[in-house]
Coordinates of N, CA and C in Angstrom, one line a residue:
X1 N -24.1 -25.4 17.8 CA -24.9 -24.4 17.2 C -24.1 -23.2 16.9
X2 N -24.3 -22.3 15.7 CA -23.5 -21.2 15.4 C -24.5 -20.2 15.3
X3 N -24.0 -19.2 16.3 CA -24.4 -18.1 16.3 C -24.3 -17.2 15.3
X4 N -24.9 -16.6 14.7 CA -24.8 -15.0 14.2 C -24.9 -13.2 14.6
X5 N -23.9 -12.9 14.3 CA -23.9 -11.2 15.1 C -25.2 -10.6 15.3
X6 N -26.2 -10.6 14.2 CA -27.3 -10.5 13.8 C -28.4 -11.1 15.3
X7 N -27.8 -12.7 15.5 CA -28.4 -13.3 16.8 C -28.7 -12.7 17.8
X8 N -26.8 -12.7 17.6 CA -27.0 -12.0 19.4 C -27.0 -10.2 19.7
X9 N -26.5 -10.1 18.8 CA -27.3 -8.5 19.4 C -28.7 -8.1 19.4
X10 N -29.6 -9.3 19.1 CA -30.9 -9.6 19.5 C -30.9 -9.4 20.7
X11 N -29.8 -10.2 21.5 CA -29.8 -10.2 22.9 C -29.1 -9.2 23.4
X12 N -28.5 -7.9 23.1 CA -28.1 -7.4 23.4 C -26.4 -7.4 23.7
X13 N -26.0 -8.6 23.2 CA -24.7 -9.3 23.1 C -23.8 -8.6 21.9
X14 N -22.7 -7.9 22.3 CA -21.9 -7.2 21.2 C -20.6 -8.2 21.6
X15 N -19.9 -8.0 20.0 CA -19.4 -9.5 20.2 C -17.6 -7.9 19.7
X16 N -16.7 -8.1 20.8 CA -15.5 -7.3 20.7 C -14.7 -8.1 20.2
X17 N -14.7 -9.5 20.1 CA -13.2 -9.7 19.1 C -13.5 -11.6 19.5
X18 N -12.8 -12.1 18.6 CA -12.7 -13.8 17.9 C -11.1 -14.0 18.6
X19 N -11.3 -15.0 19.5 CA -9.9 -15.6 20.3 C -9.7 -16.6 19.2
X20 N -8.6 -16.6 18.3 CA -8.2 -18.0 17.8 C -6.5 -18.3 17.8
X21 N -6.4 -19.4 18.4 CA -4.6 -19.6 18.2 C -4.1 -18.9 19.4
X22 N -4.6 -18.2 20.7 CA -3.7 -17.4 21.4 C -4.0 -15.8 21.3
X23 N -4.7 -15.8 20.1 CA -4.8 -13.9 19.5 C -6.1 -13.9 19.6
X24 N -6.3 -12.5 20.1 CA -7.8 -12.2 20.2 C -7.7 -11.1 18.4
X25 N -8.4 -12.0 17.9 CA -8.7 -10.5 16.7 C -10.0 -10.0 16.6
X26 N -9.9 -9.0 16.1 CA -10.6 -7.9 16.1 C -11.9 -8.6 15.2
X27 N -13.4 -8.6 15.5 CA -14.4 -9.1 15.1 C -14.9 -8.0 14.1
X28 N -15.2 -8.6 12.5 CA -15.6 -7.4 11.2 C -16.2 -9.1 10.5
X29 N -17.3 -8.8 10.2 CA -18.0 -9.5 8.8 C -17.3 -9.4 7.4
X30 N -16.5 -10.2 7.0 CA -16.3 -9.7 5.3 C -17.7 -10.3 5.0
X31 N -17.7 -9.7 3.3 CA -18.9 -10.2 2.5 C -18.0 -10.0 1.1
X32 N -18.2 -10.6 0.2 CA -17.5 -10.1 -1.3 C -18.5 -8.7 -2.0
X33 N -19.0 -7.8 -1.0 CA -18.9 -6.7 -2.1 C -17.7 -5.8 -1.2
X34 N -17.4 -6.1 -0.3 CA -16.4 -5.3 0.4 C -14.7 -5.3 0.0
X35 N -14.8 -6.8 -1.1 CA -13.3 -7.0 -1.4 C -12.7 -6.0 -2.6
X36 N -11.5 -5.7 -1.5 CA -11.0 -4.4 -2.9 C -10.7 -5.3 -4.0
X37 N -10.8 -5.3 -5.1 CA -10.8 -6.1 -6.0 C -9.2 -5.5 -7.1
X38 N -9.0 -4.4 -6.8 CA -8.2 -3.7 -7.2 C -6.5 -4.3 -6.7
X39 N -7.3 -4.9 -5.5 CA -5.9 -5.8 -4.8 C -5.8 -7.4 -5.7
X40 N -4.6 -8.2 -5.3 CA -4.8 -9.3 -5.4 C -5.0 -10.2 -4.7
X41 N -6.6 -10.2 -5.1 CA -7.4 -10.7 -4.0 C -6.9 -12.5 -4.1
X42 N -7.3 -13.3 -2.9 CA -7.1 -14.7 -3.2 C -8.1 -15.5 -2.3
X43 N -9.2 -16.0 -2.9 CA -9.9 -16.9 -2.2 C -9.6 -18.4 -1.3
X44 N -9.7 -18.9 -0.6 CA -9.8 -20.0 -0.5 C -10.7 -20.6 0.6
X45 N -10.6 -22.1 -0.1 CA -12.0 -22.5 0.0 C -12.3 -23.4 1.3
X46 N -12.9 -22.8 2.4 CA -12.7 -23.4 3.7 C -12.4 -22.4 4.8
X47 N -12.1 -23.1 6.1 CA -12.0 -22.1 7.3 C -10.2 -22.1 7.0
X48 N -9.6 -21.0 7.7 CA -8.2 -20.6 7.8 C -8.3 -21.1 9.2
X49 N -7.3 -22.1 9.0 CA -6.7 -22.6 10.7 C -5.0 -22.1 11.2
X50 N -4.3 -21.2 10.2 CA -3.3 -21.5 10.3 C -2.5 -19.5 10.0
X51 N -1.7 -19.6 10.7 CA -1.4 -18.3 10.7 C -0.4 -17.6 9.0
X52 N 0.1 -18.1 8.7 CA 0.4 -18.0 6.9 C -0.7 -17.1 6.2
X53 N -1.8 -17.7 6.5 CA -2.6 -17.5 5.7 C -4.2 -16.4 6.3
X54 N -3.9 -16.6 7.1 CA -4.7 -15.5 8.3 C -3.9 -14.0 8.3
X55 N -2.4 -13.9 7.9 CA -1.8 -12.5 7.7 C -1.5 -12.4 6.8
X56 N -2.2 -12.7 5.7 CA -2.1 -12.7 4.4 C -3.8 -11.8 4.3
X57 N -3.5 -10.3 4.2 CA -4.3 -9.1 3.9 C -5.1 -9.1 2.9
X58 N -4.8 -9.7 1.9 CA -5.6 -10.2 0.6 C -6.4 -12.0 0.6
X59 N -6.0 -12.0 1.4 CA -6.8 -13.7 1.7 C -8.1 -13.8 2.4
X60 N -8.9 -13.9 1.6 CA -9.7 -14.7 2.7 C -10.8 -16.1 2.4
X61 N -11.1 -16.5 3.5 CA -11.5 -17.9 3.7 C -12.8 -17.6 3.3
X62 N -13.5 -19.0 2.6 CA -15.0 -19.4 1.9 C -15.4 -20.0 3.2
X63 N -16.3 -19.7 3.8 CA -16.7 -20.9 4.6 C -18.0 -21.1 5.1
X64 N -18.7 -22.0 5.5 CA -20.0 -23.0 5.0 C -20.4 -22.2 7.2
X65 N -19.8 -21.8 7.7 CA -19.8 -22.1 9.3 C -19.4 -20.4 9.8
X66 N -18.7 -19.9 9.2 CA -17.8 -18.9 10.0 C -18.3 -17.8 9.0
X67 N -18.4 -16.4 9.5 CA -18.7 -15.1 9.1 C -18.0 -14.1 9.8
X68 N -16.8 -13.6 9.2 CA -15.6 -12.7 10.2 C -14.6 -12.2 9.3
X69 N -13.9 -11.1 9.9 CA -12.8 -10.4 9.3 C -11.9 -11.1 8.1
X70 N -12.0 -12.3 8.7 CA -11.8 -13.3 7.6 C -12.1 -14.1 6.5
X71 N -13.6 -14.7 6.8 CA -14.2 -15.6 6.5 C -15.4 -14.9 5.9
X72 N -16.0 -15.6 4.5 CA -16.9 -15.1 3.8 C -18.0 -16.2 3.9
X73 N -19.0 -15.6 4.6 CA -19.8 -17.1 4.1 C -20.5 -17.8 3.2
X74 N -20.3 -18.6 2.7 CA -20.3 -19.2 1.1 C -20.3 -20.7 0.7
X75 N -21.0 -21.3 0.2 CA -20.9 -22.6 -0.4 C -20.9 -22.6 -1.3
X76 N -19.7 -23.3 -1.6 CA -18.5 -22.9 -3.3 C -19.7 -23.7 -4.6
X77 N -20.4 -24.6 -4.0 CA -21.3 -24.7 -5.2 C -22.2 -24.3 -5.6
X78 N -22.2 -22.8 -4.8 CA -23.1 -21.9 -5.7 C -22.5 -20.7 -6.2
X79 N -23.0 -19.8 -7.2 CA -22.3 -18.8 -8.1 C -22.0 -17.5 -7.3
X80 N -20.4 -17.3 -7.5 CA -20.5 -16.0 -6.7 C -20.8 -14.7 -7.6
X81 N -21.0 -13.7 -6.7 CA -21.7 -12.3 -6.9 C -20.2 -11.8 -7.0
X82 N -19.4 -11.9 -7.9 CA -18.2 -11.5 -8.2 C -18.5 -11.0 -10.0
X83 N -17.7 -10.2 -10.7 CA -17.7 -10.1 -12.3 C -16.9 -11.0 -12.3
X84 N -16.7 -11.5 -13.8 CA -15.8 -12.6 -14.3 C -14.5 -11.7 -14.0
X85 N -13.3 -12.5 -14.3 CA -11.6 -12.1 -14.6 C -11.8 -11.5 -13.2
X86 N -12.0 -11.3 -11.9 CA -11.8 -10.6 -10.9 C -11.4 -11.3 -9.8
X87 N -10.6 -12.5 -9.6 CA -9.2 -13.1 -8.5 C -8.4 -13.5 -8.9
X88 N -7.1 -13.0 -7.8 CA -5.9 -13.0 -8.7 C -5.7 -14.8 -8.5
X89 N -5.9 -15.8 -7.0 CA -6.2 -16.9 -7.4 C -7.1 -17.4 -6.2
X90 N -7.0 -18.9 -6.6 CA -8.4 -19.8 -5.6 C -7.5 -21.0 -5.2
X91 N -7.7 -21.7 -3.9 CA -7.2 -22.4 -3.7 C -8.1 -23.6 -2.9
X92 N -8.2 -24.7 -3.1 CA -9.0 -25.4 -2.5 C -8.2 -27.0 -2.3
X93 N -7.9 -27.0 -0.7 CA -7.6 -27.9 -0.2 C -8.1 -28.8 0.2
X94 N -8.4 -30.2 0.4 CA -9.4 -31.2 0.7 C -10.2 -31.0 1.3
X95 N -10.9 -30.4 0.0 CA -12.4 -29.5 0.3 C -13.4 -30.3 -1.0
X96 N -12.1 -30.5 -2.2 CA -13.5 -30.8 -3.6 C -14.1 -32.4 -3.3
X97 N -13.4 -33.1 -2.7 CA -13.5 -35.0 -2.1 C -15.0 -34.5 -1.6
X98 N -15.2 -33.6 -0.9 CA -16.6 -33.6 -0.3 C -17.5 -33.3 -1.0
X99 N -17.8 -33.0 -2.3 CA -18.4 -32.1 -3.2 C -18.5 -33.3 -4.3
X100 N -20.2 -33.6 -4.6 CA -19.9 -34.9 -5.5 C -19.6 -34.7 -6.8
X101 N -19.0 -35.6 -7.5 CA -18.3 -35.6 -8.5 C -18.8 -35.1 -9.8
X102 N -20.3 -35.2 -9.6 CA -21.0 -35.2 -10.8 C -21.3 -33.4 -11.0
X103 N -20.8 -32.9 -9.7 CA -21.4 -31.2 -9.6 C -19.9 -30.3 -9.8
X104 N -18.7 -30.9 -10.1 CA -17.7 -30.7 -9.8 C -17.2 -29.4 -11.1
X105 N -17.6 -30.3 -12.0 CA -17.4 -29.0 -13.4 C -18.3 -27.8 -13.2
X106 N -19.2 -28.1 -12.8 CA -20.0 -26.2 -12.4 C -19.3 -25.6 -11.7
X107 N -18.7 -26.8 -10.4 CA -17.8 -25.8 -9.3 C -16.5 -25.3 -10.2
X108 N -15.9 -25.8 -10.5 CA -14.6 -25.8 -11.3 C -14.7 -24.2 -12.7
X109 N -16.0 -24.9 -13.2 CA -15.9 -23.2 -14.5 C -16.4 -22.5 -13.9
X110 N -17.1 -22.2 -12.5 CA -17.4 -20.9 -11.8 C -16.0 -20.4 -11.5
X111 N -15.3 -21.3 -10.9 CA -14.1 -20.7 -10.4 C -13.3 -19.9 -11.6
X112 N -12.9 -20.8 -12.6 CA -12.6 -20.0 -13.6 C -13.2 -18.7 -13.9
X113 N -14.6 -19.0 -13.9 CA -14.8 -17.6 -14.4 C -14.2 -16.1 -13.7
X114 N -14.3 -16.7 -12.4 CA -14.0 -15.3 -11.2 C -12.2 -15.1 -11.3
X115 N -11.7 -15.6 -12.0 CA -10.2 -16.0 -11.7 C -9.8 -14.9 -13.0
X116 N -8.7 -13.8 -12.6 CA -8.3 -12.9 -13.3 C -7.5 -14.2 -14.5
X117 N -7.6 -13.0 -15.5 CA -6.2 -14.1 -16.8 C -5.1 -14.1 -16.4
X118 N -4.4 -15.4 -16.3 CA -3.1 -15.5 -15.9 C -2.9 -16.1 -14.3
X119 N -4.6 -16.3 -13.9 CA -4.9 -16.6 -12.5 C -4.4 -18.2 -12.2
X120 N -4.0 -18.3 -10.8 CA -4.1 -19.9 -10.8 C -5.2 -20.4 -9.7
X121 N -5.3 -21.8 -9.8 CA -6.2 -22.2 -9.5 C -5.6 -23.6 -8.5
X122 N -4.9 -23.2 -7.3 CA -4.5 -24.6 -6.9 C -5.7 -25.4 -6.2
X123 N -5.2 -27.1 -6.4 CA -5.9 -28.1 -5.8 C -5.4 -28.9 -5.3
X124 N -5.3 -29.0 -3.9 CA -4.9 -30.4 -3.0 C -6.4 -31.5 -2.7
X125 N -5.8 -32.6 -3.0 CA -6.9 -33.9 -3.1 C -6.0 -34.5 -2.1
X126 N -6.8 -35.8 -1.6 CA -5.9 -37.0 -0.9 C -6.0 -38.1 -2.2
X127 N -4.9 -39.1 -2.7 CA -4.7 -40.1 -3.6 C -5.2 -41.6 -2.8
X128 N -5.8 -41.6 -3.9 CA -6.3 -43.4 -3.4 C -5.7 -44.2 -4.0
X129 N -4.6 -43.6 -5.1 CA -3.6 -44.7 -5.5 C -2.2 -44.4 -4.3
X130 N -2.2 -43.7 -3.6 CA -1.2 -43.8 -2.3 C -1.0 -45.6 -1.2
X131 N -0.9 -46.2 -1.1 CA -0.8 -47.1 -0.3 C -1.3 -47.2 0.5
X132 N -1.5 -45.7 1.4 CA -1.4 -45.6 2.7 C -3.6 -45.4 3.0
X133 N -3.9 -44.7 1.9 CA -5.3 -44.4 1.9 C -5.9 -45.8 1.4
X134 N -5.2 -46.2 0.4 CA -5.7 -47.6 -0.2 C -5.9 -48.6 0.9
X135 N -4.7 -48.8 1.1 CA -5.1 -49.7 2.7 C -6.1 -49.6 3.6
X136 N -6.4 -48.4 4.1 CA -7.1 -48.0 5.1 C -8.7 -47.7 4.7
X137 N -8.8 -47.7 3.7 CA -10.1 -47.2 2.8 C -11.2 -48.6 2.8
X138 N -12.5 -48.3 2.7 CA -13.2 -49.6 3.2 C -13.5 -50.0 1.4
X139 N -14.0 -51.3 1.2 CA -14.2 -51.6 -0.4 C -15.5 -52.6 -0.4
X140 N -16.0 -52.3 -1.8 CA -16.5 -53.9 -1.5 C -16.6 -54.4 -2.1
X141 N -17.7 -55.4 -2.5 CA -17.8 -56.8 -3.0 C -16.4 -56.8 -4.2
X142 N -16.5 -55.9 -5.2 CA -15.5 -55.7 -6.4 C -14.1 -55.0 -6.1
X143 N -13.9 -54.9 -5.0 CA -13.0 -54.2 -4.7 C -12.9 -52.3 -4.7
X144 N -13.9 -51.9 -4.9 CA -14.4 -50.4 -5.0 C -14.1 -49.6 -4.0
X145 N -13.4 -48.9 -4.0 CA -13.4 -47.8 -2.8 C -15.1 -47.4 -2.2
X146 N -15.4 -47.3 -1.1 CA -16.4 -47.1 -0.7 C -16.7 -45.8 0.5
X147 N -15.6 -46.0 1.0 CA -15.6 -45.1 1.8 C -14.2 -45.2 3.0
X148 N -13.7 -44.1 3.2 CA -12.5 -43.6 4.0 C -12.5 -43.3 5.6
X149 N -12.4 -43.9 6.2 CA -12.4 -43.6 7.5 C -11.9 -42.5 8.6
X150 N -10.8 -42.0 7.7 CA -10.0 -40.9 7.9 C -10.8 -39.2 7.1
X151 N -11.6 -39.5 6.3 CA -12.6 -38.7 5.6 C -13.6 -38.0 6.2
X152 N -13.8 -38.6 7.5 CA -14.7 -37.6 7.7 C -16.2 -38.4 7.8
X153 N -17.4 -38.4 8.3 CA -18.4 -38.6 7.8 C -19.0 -40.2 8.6
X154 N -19.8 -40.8 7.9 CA -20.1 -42.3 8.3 C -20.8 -42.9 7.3
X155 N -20.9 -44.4 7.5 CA -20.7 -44.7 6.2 C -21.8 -45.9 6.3
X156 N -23.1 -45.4 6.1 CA -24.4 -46.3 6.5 C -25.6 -46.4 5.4
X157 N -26.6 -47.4 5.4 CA -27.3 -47.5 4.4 C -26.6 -47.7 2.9
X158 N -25.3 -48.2 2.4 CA -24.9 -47.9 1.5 C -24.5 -46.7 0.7
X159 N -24.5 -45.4 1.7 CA -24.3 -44.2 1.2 C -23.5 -43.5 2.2
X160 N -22.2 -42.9 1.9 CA -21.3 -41.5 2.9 C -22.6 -40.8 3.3
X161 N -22.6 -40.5 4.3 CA -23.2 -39.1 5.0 C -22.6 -38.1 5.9
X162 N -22.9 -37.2 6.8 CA -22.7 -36.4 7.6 C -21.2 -36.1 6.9
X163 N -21.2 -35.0 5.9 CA -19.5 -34.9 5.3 C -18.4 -35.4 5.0
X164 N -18.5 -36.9 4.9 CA -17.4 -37.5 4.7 C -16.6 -37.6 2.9
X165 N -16.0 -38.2 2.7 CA -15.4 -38.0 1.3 C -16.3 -38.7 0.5
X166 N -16.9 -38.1 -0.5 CA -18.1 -38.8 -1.2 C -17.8 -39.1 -2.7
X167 N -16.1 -39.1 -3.5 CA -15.3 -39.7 -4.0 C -14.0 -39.5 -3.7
X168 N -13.2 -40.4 -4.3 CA -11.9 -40.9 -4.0 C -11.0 -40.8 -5.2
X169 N -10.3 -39.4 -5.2 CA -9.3 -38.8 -6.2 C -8.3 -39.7 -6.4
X170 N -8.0 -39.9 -7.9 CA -6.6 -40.6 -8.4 C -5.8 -39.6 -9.4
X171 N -5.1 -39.7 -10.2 CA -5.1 -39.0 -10.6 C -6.1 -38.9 -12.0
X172 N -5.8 -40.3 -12.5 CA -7.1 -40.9 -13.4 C -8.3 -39.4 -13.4
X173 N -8.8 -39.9 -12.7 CA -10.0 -39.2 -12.1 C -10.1 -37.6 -12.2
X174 N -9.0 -37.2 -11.7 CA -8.8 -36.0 -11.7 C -8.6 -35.5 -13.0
X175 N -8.0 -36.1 -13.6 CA -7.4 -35.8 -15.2 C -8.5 -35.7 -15.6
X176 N -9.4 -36.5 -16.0 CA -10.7 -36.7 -16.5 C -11.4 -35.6 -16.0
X177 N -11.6 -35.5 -14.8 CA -12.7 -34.1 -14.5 C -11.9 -32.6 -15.3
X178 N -10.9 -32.5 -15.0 CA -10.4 -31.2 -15.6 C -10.7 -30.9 -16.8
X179 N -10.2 -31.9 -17.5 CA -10.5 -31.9 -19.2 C -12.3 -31.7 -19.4
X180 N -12.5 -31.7 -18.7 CA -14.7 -31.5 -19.0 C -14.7 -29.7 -18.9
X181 N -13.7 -29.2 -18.0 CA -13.8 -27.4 -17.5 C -13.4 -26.9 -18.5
X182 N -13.1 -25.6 -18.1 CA -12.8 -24.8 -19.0 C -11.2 -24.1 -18.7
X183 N -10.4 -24.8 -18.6 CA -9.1 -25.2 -17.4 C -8.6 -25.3 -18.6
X184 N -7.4 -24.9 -19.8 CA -7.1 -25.9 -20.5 C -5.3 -25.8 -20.2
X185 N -5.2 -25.4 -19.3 CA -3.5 -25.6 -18.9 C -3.7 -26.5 -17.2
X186 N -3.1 -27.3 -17.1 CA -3.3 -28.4 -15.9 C -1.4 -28.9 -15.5
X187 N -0.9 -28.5 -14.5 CA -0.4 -28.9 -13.7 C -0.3 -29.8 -12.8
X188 N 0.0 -30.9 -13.1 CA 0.4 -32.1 -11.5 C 1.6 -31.8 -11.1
X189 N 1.4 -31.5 -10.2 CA 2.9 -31.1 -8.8 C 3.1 -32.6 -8.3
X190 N 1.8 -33.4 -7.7 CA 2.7 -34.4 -7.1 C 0.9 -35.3 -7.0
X191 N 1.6 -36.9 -7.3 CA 0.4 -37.6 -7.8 C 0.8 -39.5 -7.2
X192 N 0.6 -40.4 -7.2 CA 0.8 -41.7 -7.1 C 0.3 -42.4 -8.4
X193 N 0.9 -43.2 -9.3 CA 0.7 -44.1 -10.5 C -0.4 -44.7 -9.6
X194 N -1.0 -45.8 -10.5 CA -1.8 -46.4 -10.3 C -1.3 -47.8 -9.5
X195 N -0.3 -48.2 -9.7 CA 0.7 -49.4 -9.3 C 1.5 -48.6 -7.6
X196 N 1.1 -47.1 -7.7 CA 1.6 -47.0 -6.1 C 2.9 -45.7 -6.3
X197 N 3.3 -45.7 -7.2 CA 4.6 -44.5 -7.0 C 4.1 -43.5 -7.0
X198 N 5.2 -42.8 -6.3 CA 5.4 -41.5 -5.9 C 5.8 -40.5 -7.3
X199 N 5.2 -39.9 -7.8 CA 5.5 -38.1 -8.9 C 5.7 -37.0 -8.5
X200 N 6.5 -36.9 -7.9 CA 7.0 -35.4 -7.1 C 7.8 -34.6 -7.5
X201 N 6.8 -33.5 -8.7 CA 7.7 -33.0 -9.2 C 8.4 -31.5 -8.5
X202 N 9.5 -31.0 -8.8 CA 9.8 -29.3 -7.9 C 8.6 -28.2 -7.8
X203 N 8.4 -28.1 -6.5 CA 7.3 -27.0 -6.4 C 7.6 -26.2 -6.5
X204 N 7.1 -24.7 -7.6 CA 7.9 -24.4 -8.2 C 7.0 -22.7 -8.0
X205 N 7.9 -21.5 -7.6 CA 7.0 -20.1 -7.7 C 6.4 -20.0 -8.1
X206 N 5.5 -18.9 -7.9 CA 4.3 -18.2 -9.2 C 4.8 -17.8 -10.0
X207 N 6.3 -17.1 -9.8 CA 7.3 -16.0 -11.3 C 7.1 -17.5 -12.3
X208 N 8.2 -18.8 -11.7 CA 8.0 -19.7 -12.6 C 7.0 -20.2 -13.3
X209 N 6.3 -20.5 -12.4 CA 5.1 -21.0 -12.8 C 4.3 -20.5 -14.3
X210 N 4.1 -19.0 -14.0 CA 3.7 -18.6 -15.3 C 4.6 -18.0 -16.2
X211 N 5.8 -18.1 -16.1 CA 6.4 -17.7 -17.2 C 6.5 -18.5 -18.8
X212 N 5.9 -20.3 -18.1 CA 5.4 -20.7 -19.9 C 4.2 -21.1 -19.7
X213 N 3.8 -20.1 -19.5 CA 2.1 -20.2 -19.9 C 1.9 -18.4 -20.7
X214 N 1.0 -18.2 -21.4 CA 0.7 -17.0 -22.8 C -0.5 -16.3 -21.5
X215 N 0.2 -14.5 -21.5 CA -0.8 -13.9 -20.3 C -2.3 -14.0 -20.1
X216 N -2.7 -14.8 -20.9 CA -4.4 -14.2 -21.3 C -5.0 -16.1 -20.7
X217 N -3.8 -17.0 -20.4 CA -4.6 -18.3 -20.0 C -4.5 -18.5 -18.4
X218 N -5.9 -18.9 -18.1 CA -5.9 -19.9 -16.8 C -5.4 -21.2 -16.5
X219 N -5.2 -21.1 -15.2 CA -4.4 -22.3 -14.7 C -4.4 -23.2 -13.7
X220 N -4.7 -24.5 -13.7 CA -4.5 -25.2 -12.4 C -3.3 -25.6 -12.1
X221 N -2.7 -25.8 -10.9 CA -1.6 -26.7 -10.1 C -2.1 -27.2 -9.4
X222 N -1.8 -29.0 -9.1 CA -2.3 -30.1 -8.2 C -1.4 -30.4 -7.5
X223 N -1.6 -30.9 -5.9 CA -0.9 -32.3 -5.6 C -2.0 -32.7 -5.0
X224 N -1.7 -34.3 -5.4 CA -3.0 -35.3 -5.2 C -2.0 -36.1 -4.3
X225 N -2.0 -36.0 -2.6 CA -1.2 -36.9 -2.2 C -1.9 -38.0 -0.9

């Protein structure tokens, strides 16, 4: 069960600070009318587990569970209360596999829209042309990916439930969804052919990154691994 500040100070329960990792931090609600927007702000999509990205003053986490100094609470497939061109970027790490495929371009040109010009837009997937997922991934009658065991979720009635990966990124796949947004510069960092190789190309700065791309376009960078 997840409580809310709102809850418990019902009970008279004042909540002094969030222990995570060893650190007690200081307990604050963000909400996105509070983000200086004047900064470069950078969303991403999910809880922050990891300290990189937790002292990173301009960052903060989307998340479906969590409401704190860090974390905004939000489910990315609905529209945010942001103006358009207003993040500098978004990141979403094996977070879109959960989000079905068919709702993915609403999520994808919302993001664009909030994303300043010249913004990027990274995406980490897991590859089901990888060996290692292919193997382990359940199929059936035709050979069809069905469901991942490492994904999350369970896999009953013919249908993923309780969260688990509800499609299975290639890069095929991915190519295809981008091209439907409104995305028209696309980056693969790192991908598997369909026959199993490895495409790993130099991960490369943000200076680099956008130096051949024209100031006024948006941008995705992938690795699908």
């Amino acid at each position: 069960m997840v409580c809310h500040r709102e809850e418990l100070e019902e009970y008279g329960i004042r909540i002094e600070g969030i222990y995570i990792n060893g650190k007690i931090l200081q307990y604050d609600r963000m909400c996105f009318e509070r983000l200086d927007l004047s900064r470069k702000i950078a969303l991403y999509a999910g809880d922050i587990i990891d300290d990189i990205h937790r002292d990173n003053p301009d960052l903060y986490g989307l998340s479906i569970m969590k409401a704190d100094s860090k974390h905004i609470l939000h489910d990315i497939t609905y529209r945010y209360p942001l103006s358009d061109n207003s993040i500098f970027s978004y990141q979403a790490e094996d977070v879109l596999e959960h989000i079905e495929y068919e709702k993915l371009v609403d999520v994808i040109n919302e993001i664009y829209r909030i994303l300043r010009k010249n913004g990027i837009f990274r995406i980490c997937l897991p590859d089901y042309n990888s060996k290692y997922l292919s193997d382990i991934s359940m199929r059936d009658s035709t050979g069809k990916i069905i469901f991942d065991p490492t994904g999350g979720g369970t896999f009953g009635a013919g249908c993923i439930e309780n969260g688990g990966h509800v499609w299975f990124p290639t890069y095929a796949l991915v190519r295809k969804l981008l091209e439907k947004t409104l995305f028209e510069k696309i980056d693969f960092l790192c991908y598997h052919t369909e026959d199993g190789n490895l495409v790993k190309r130099r991960l490369i700065c943000r200076k680099d990154m956008s130096a051949g791309f024209r100031k006024r376009e948006k941008y995705v960078n992938l690795c699908i691994v």
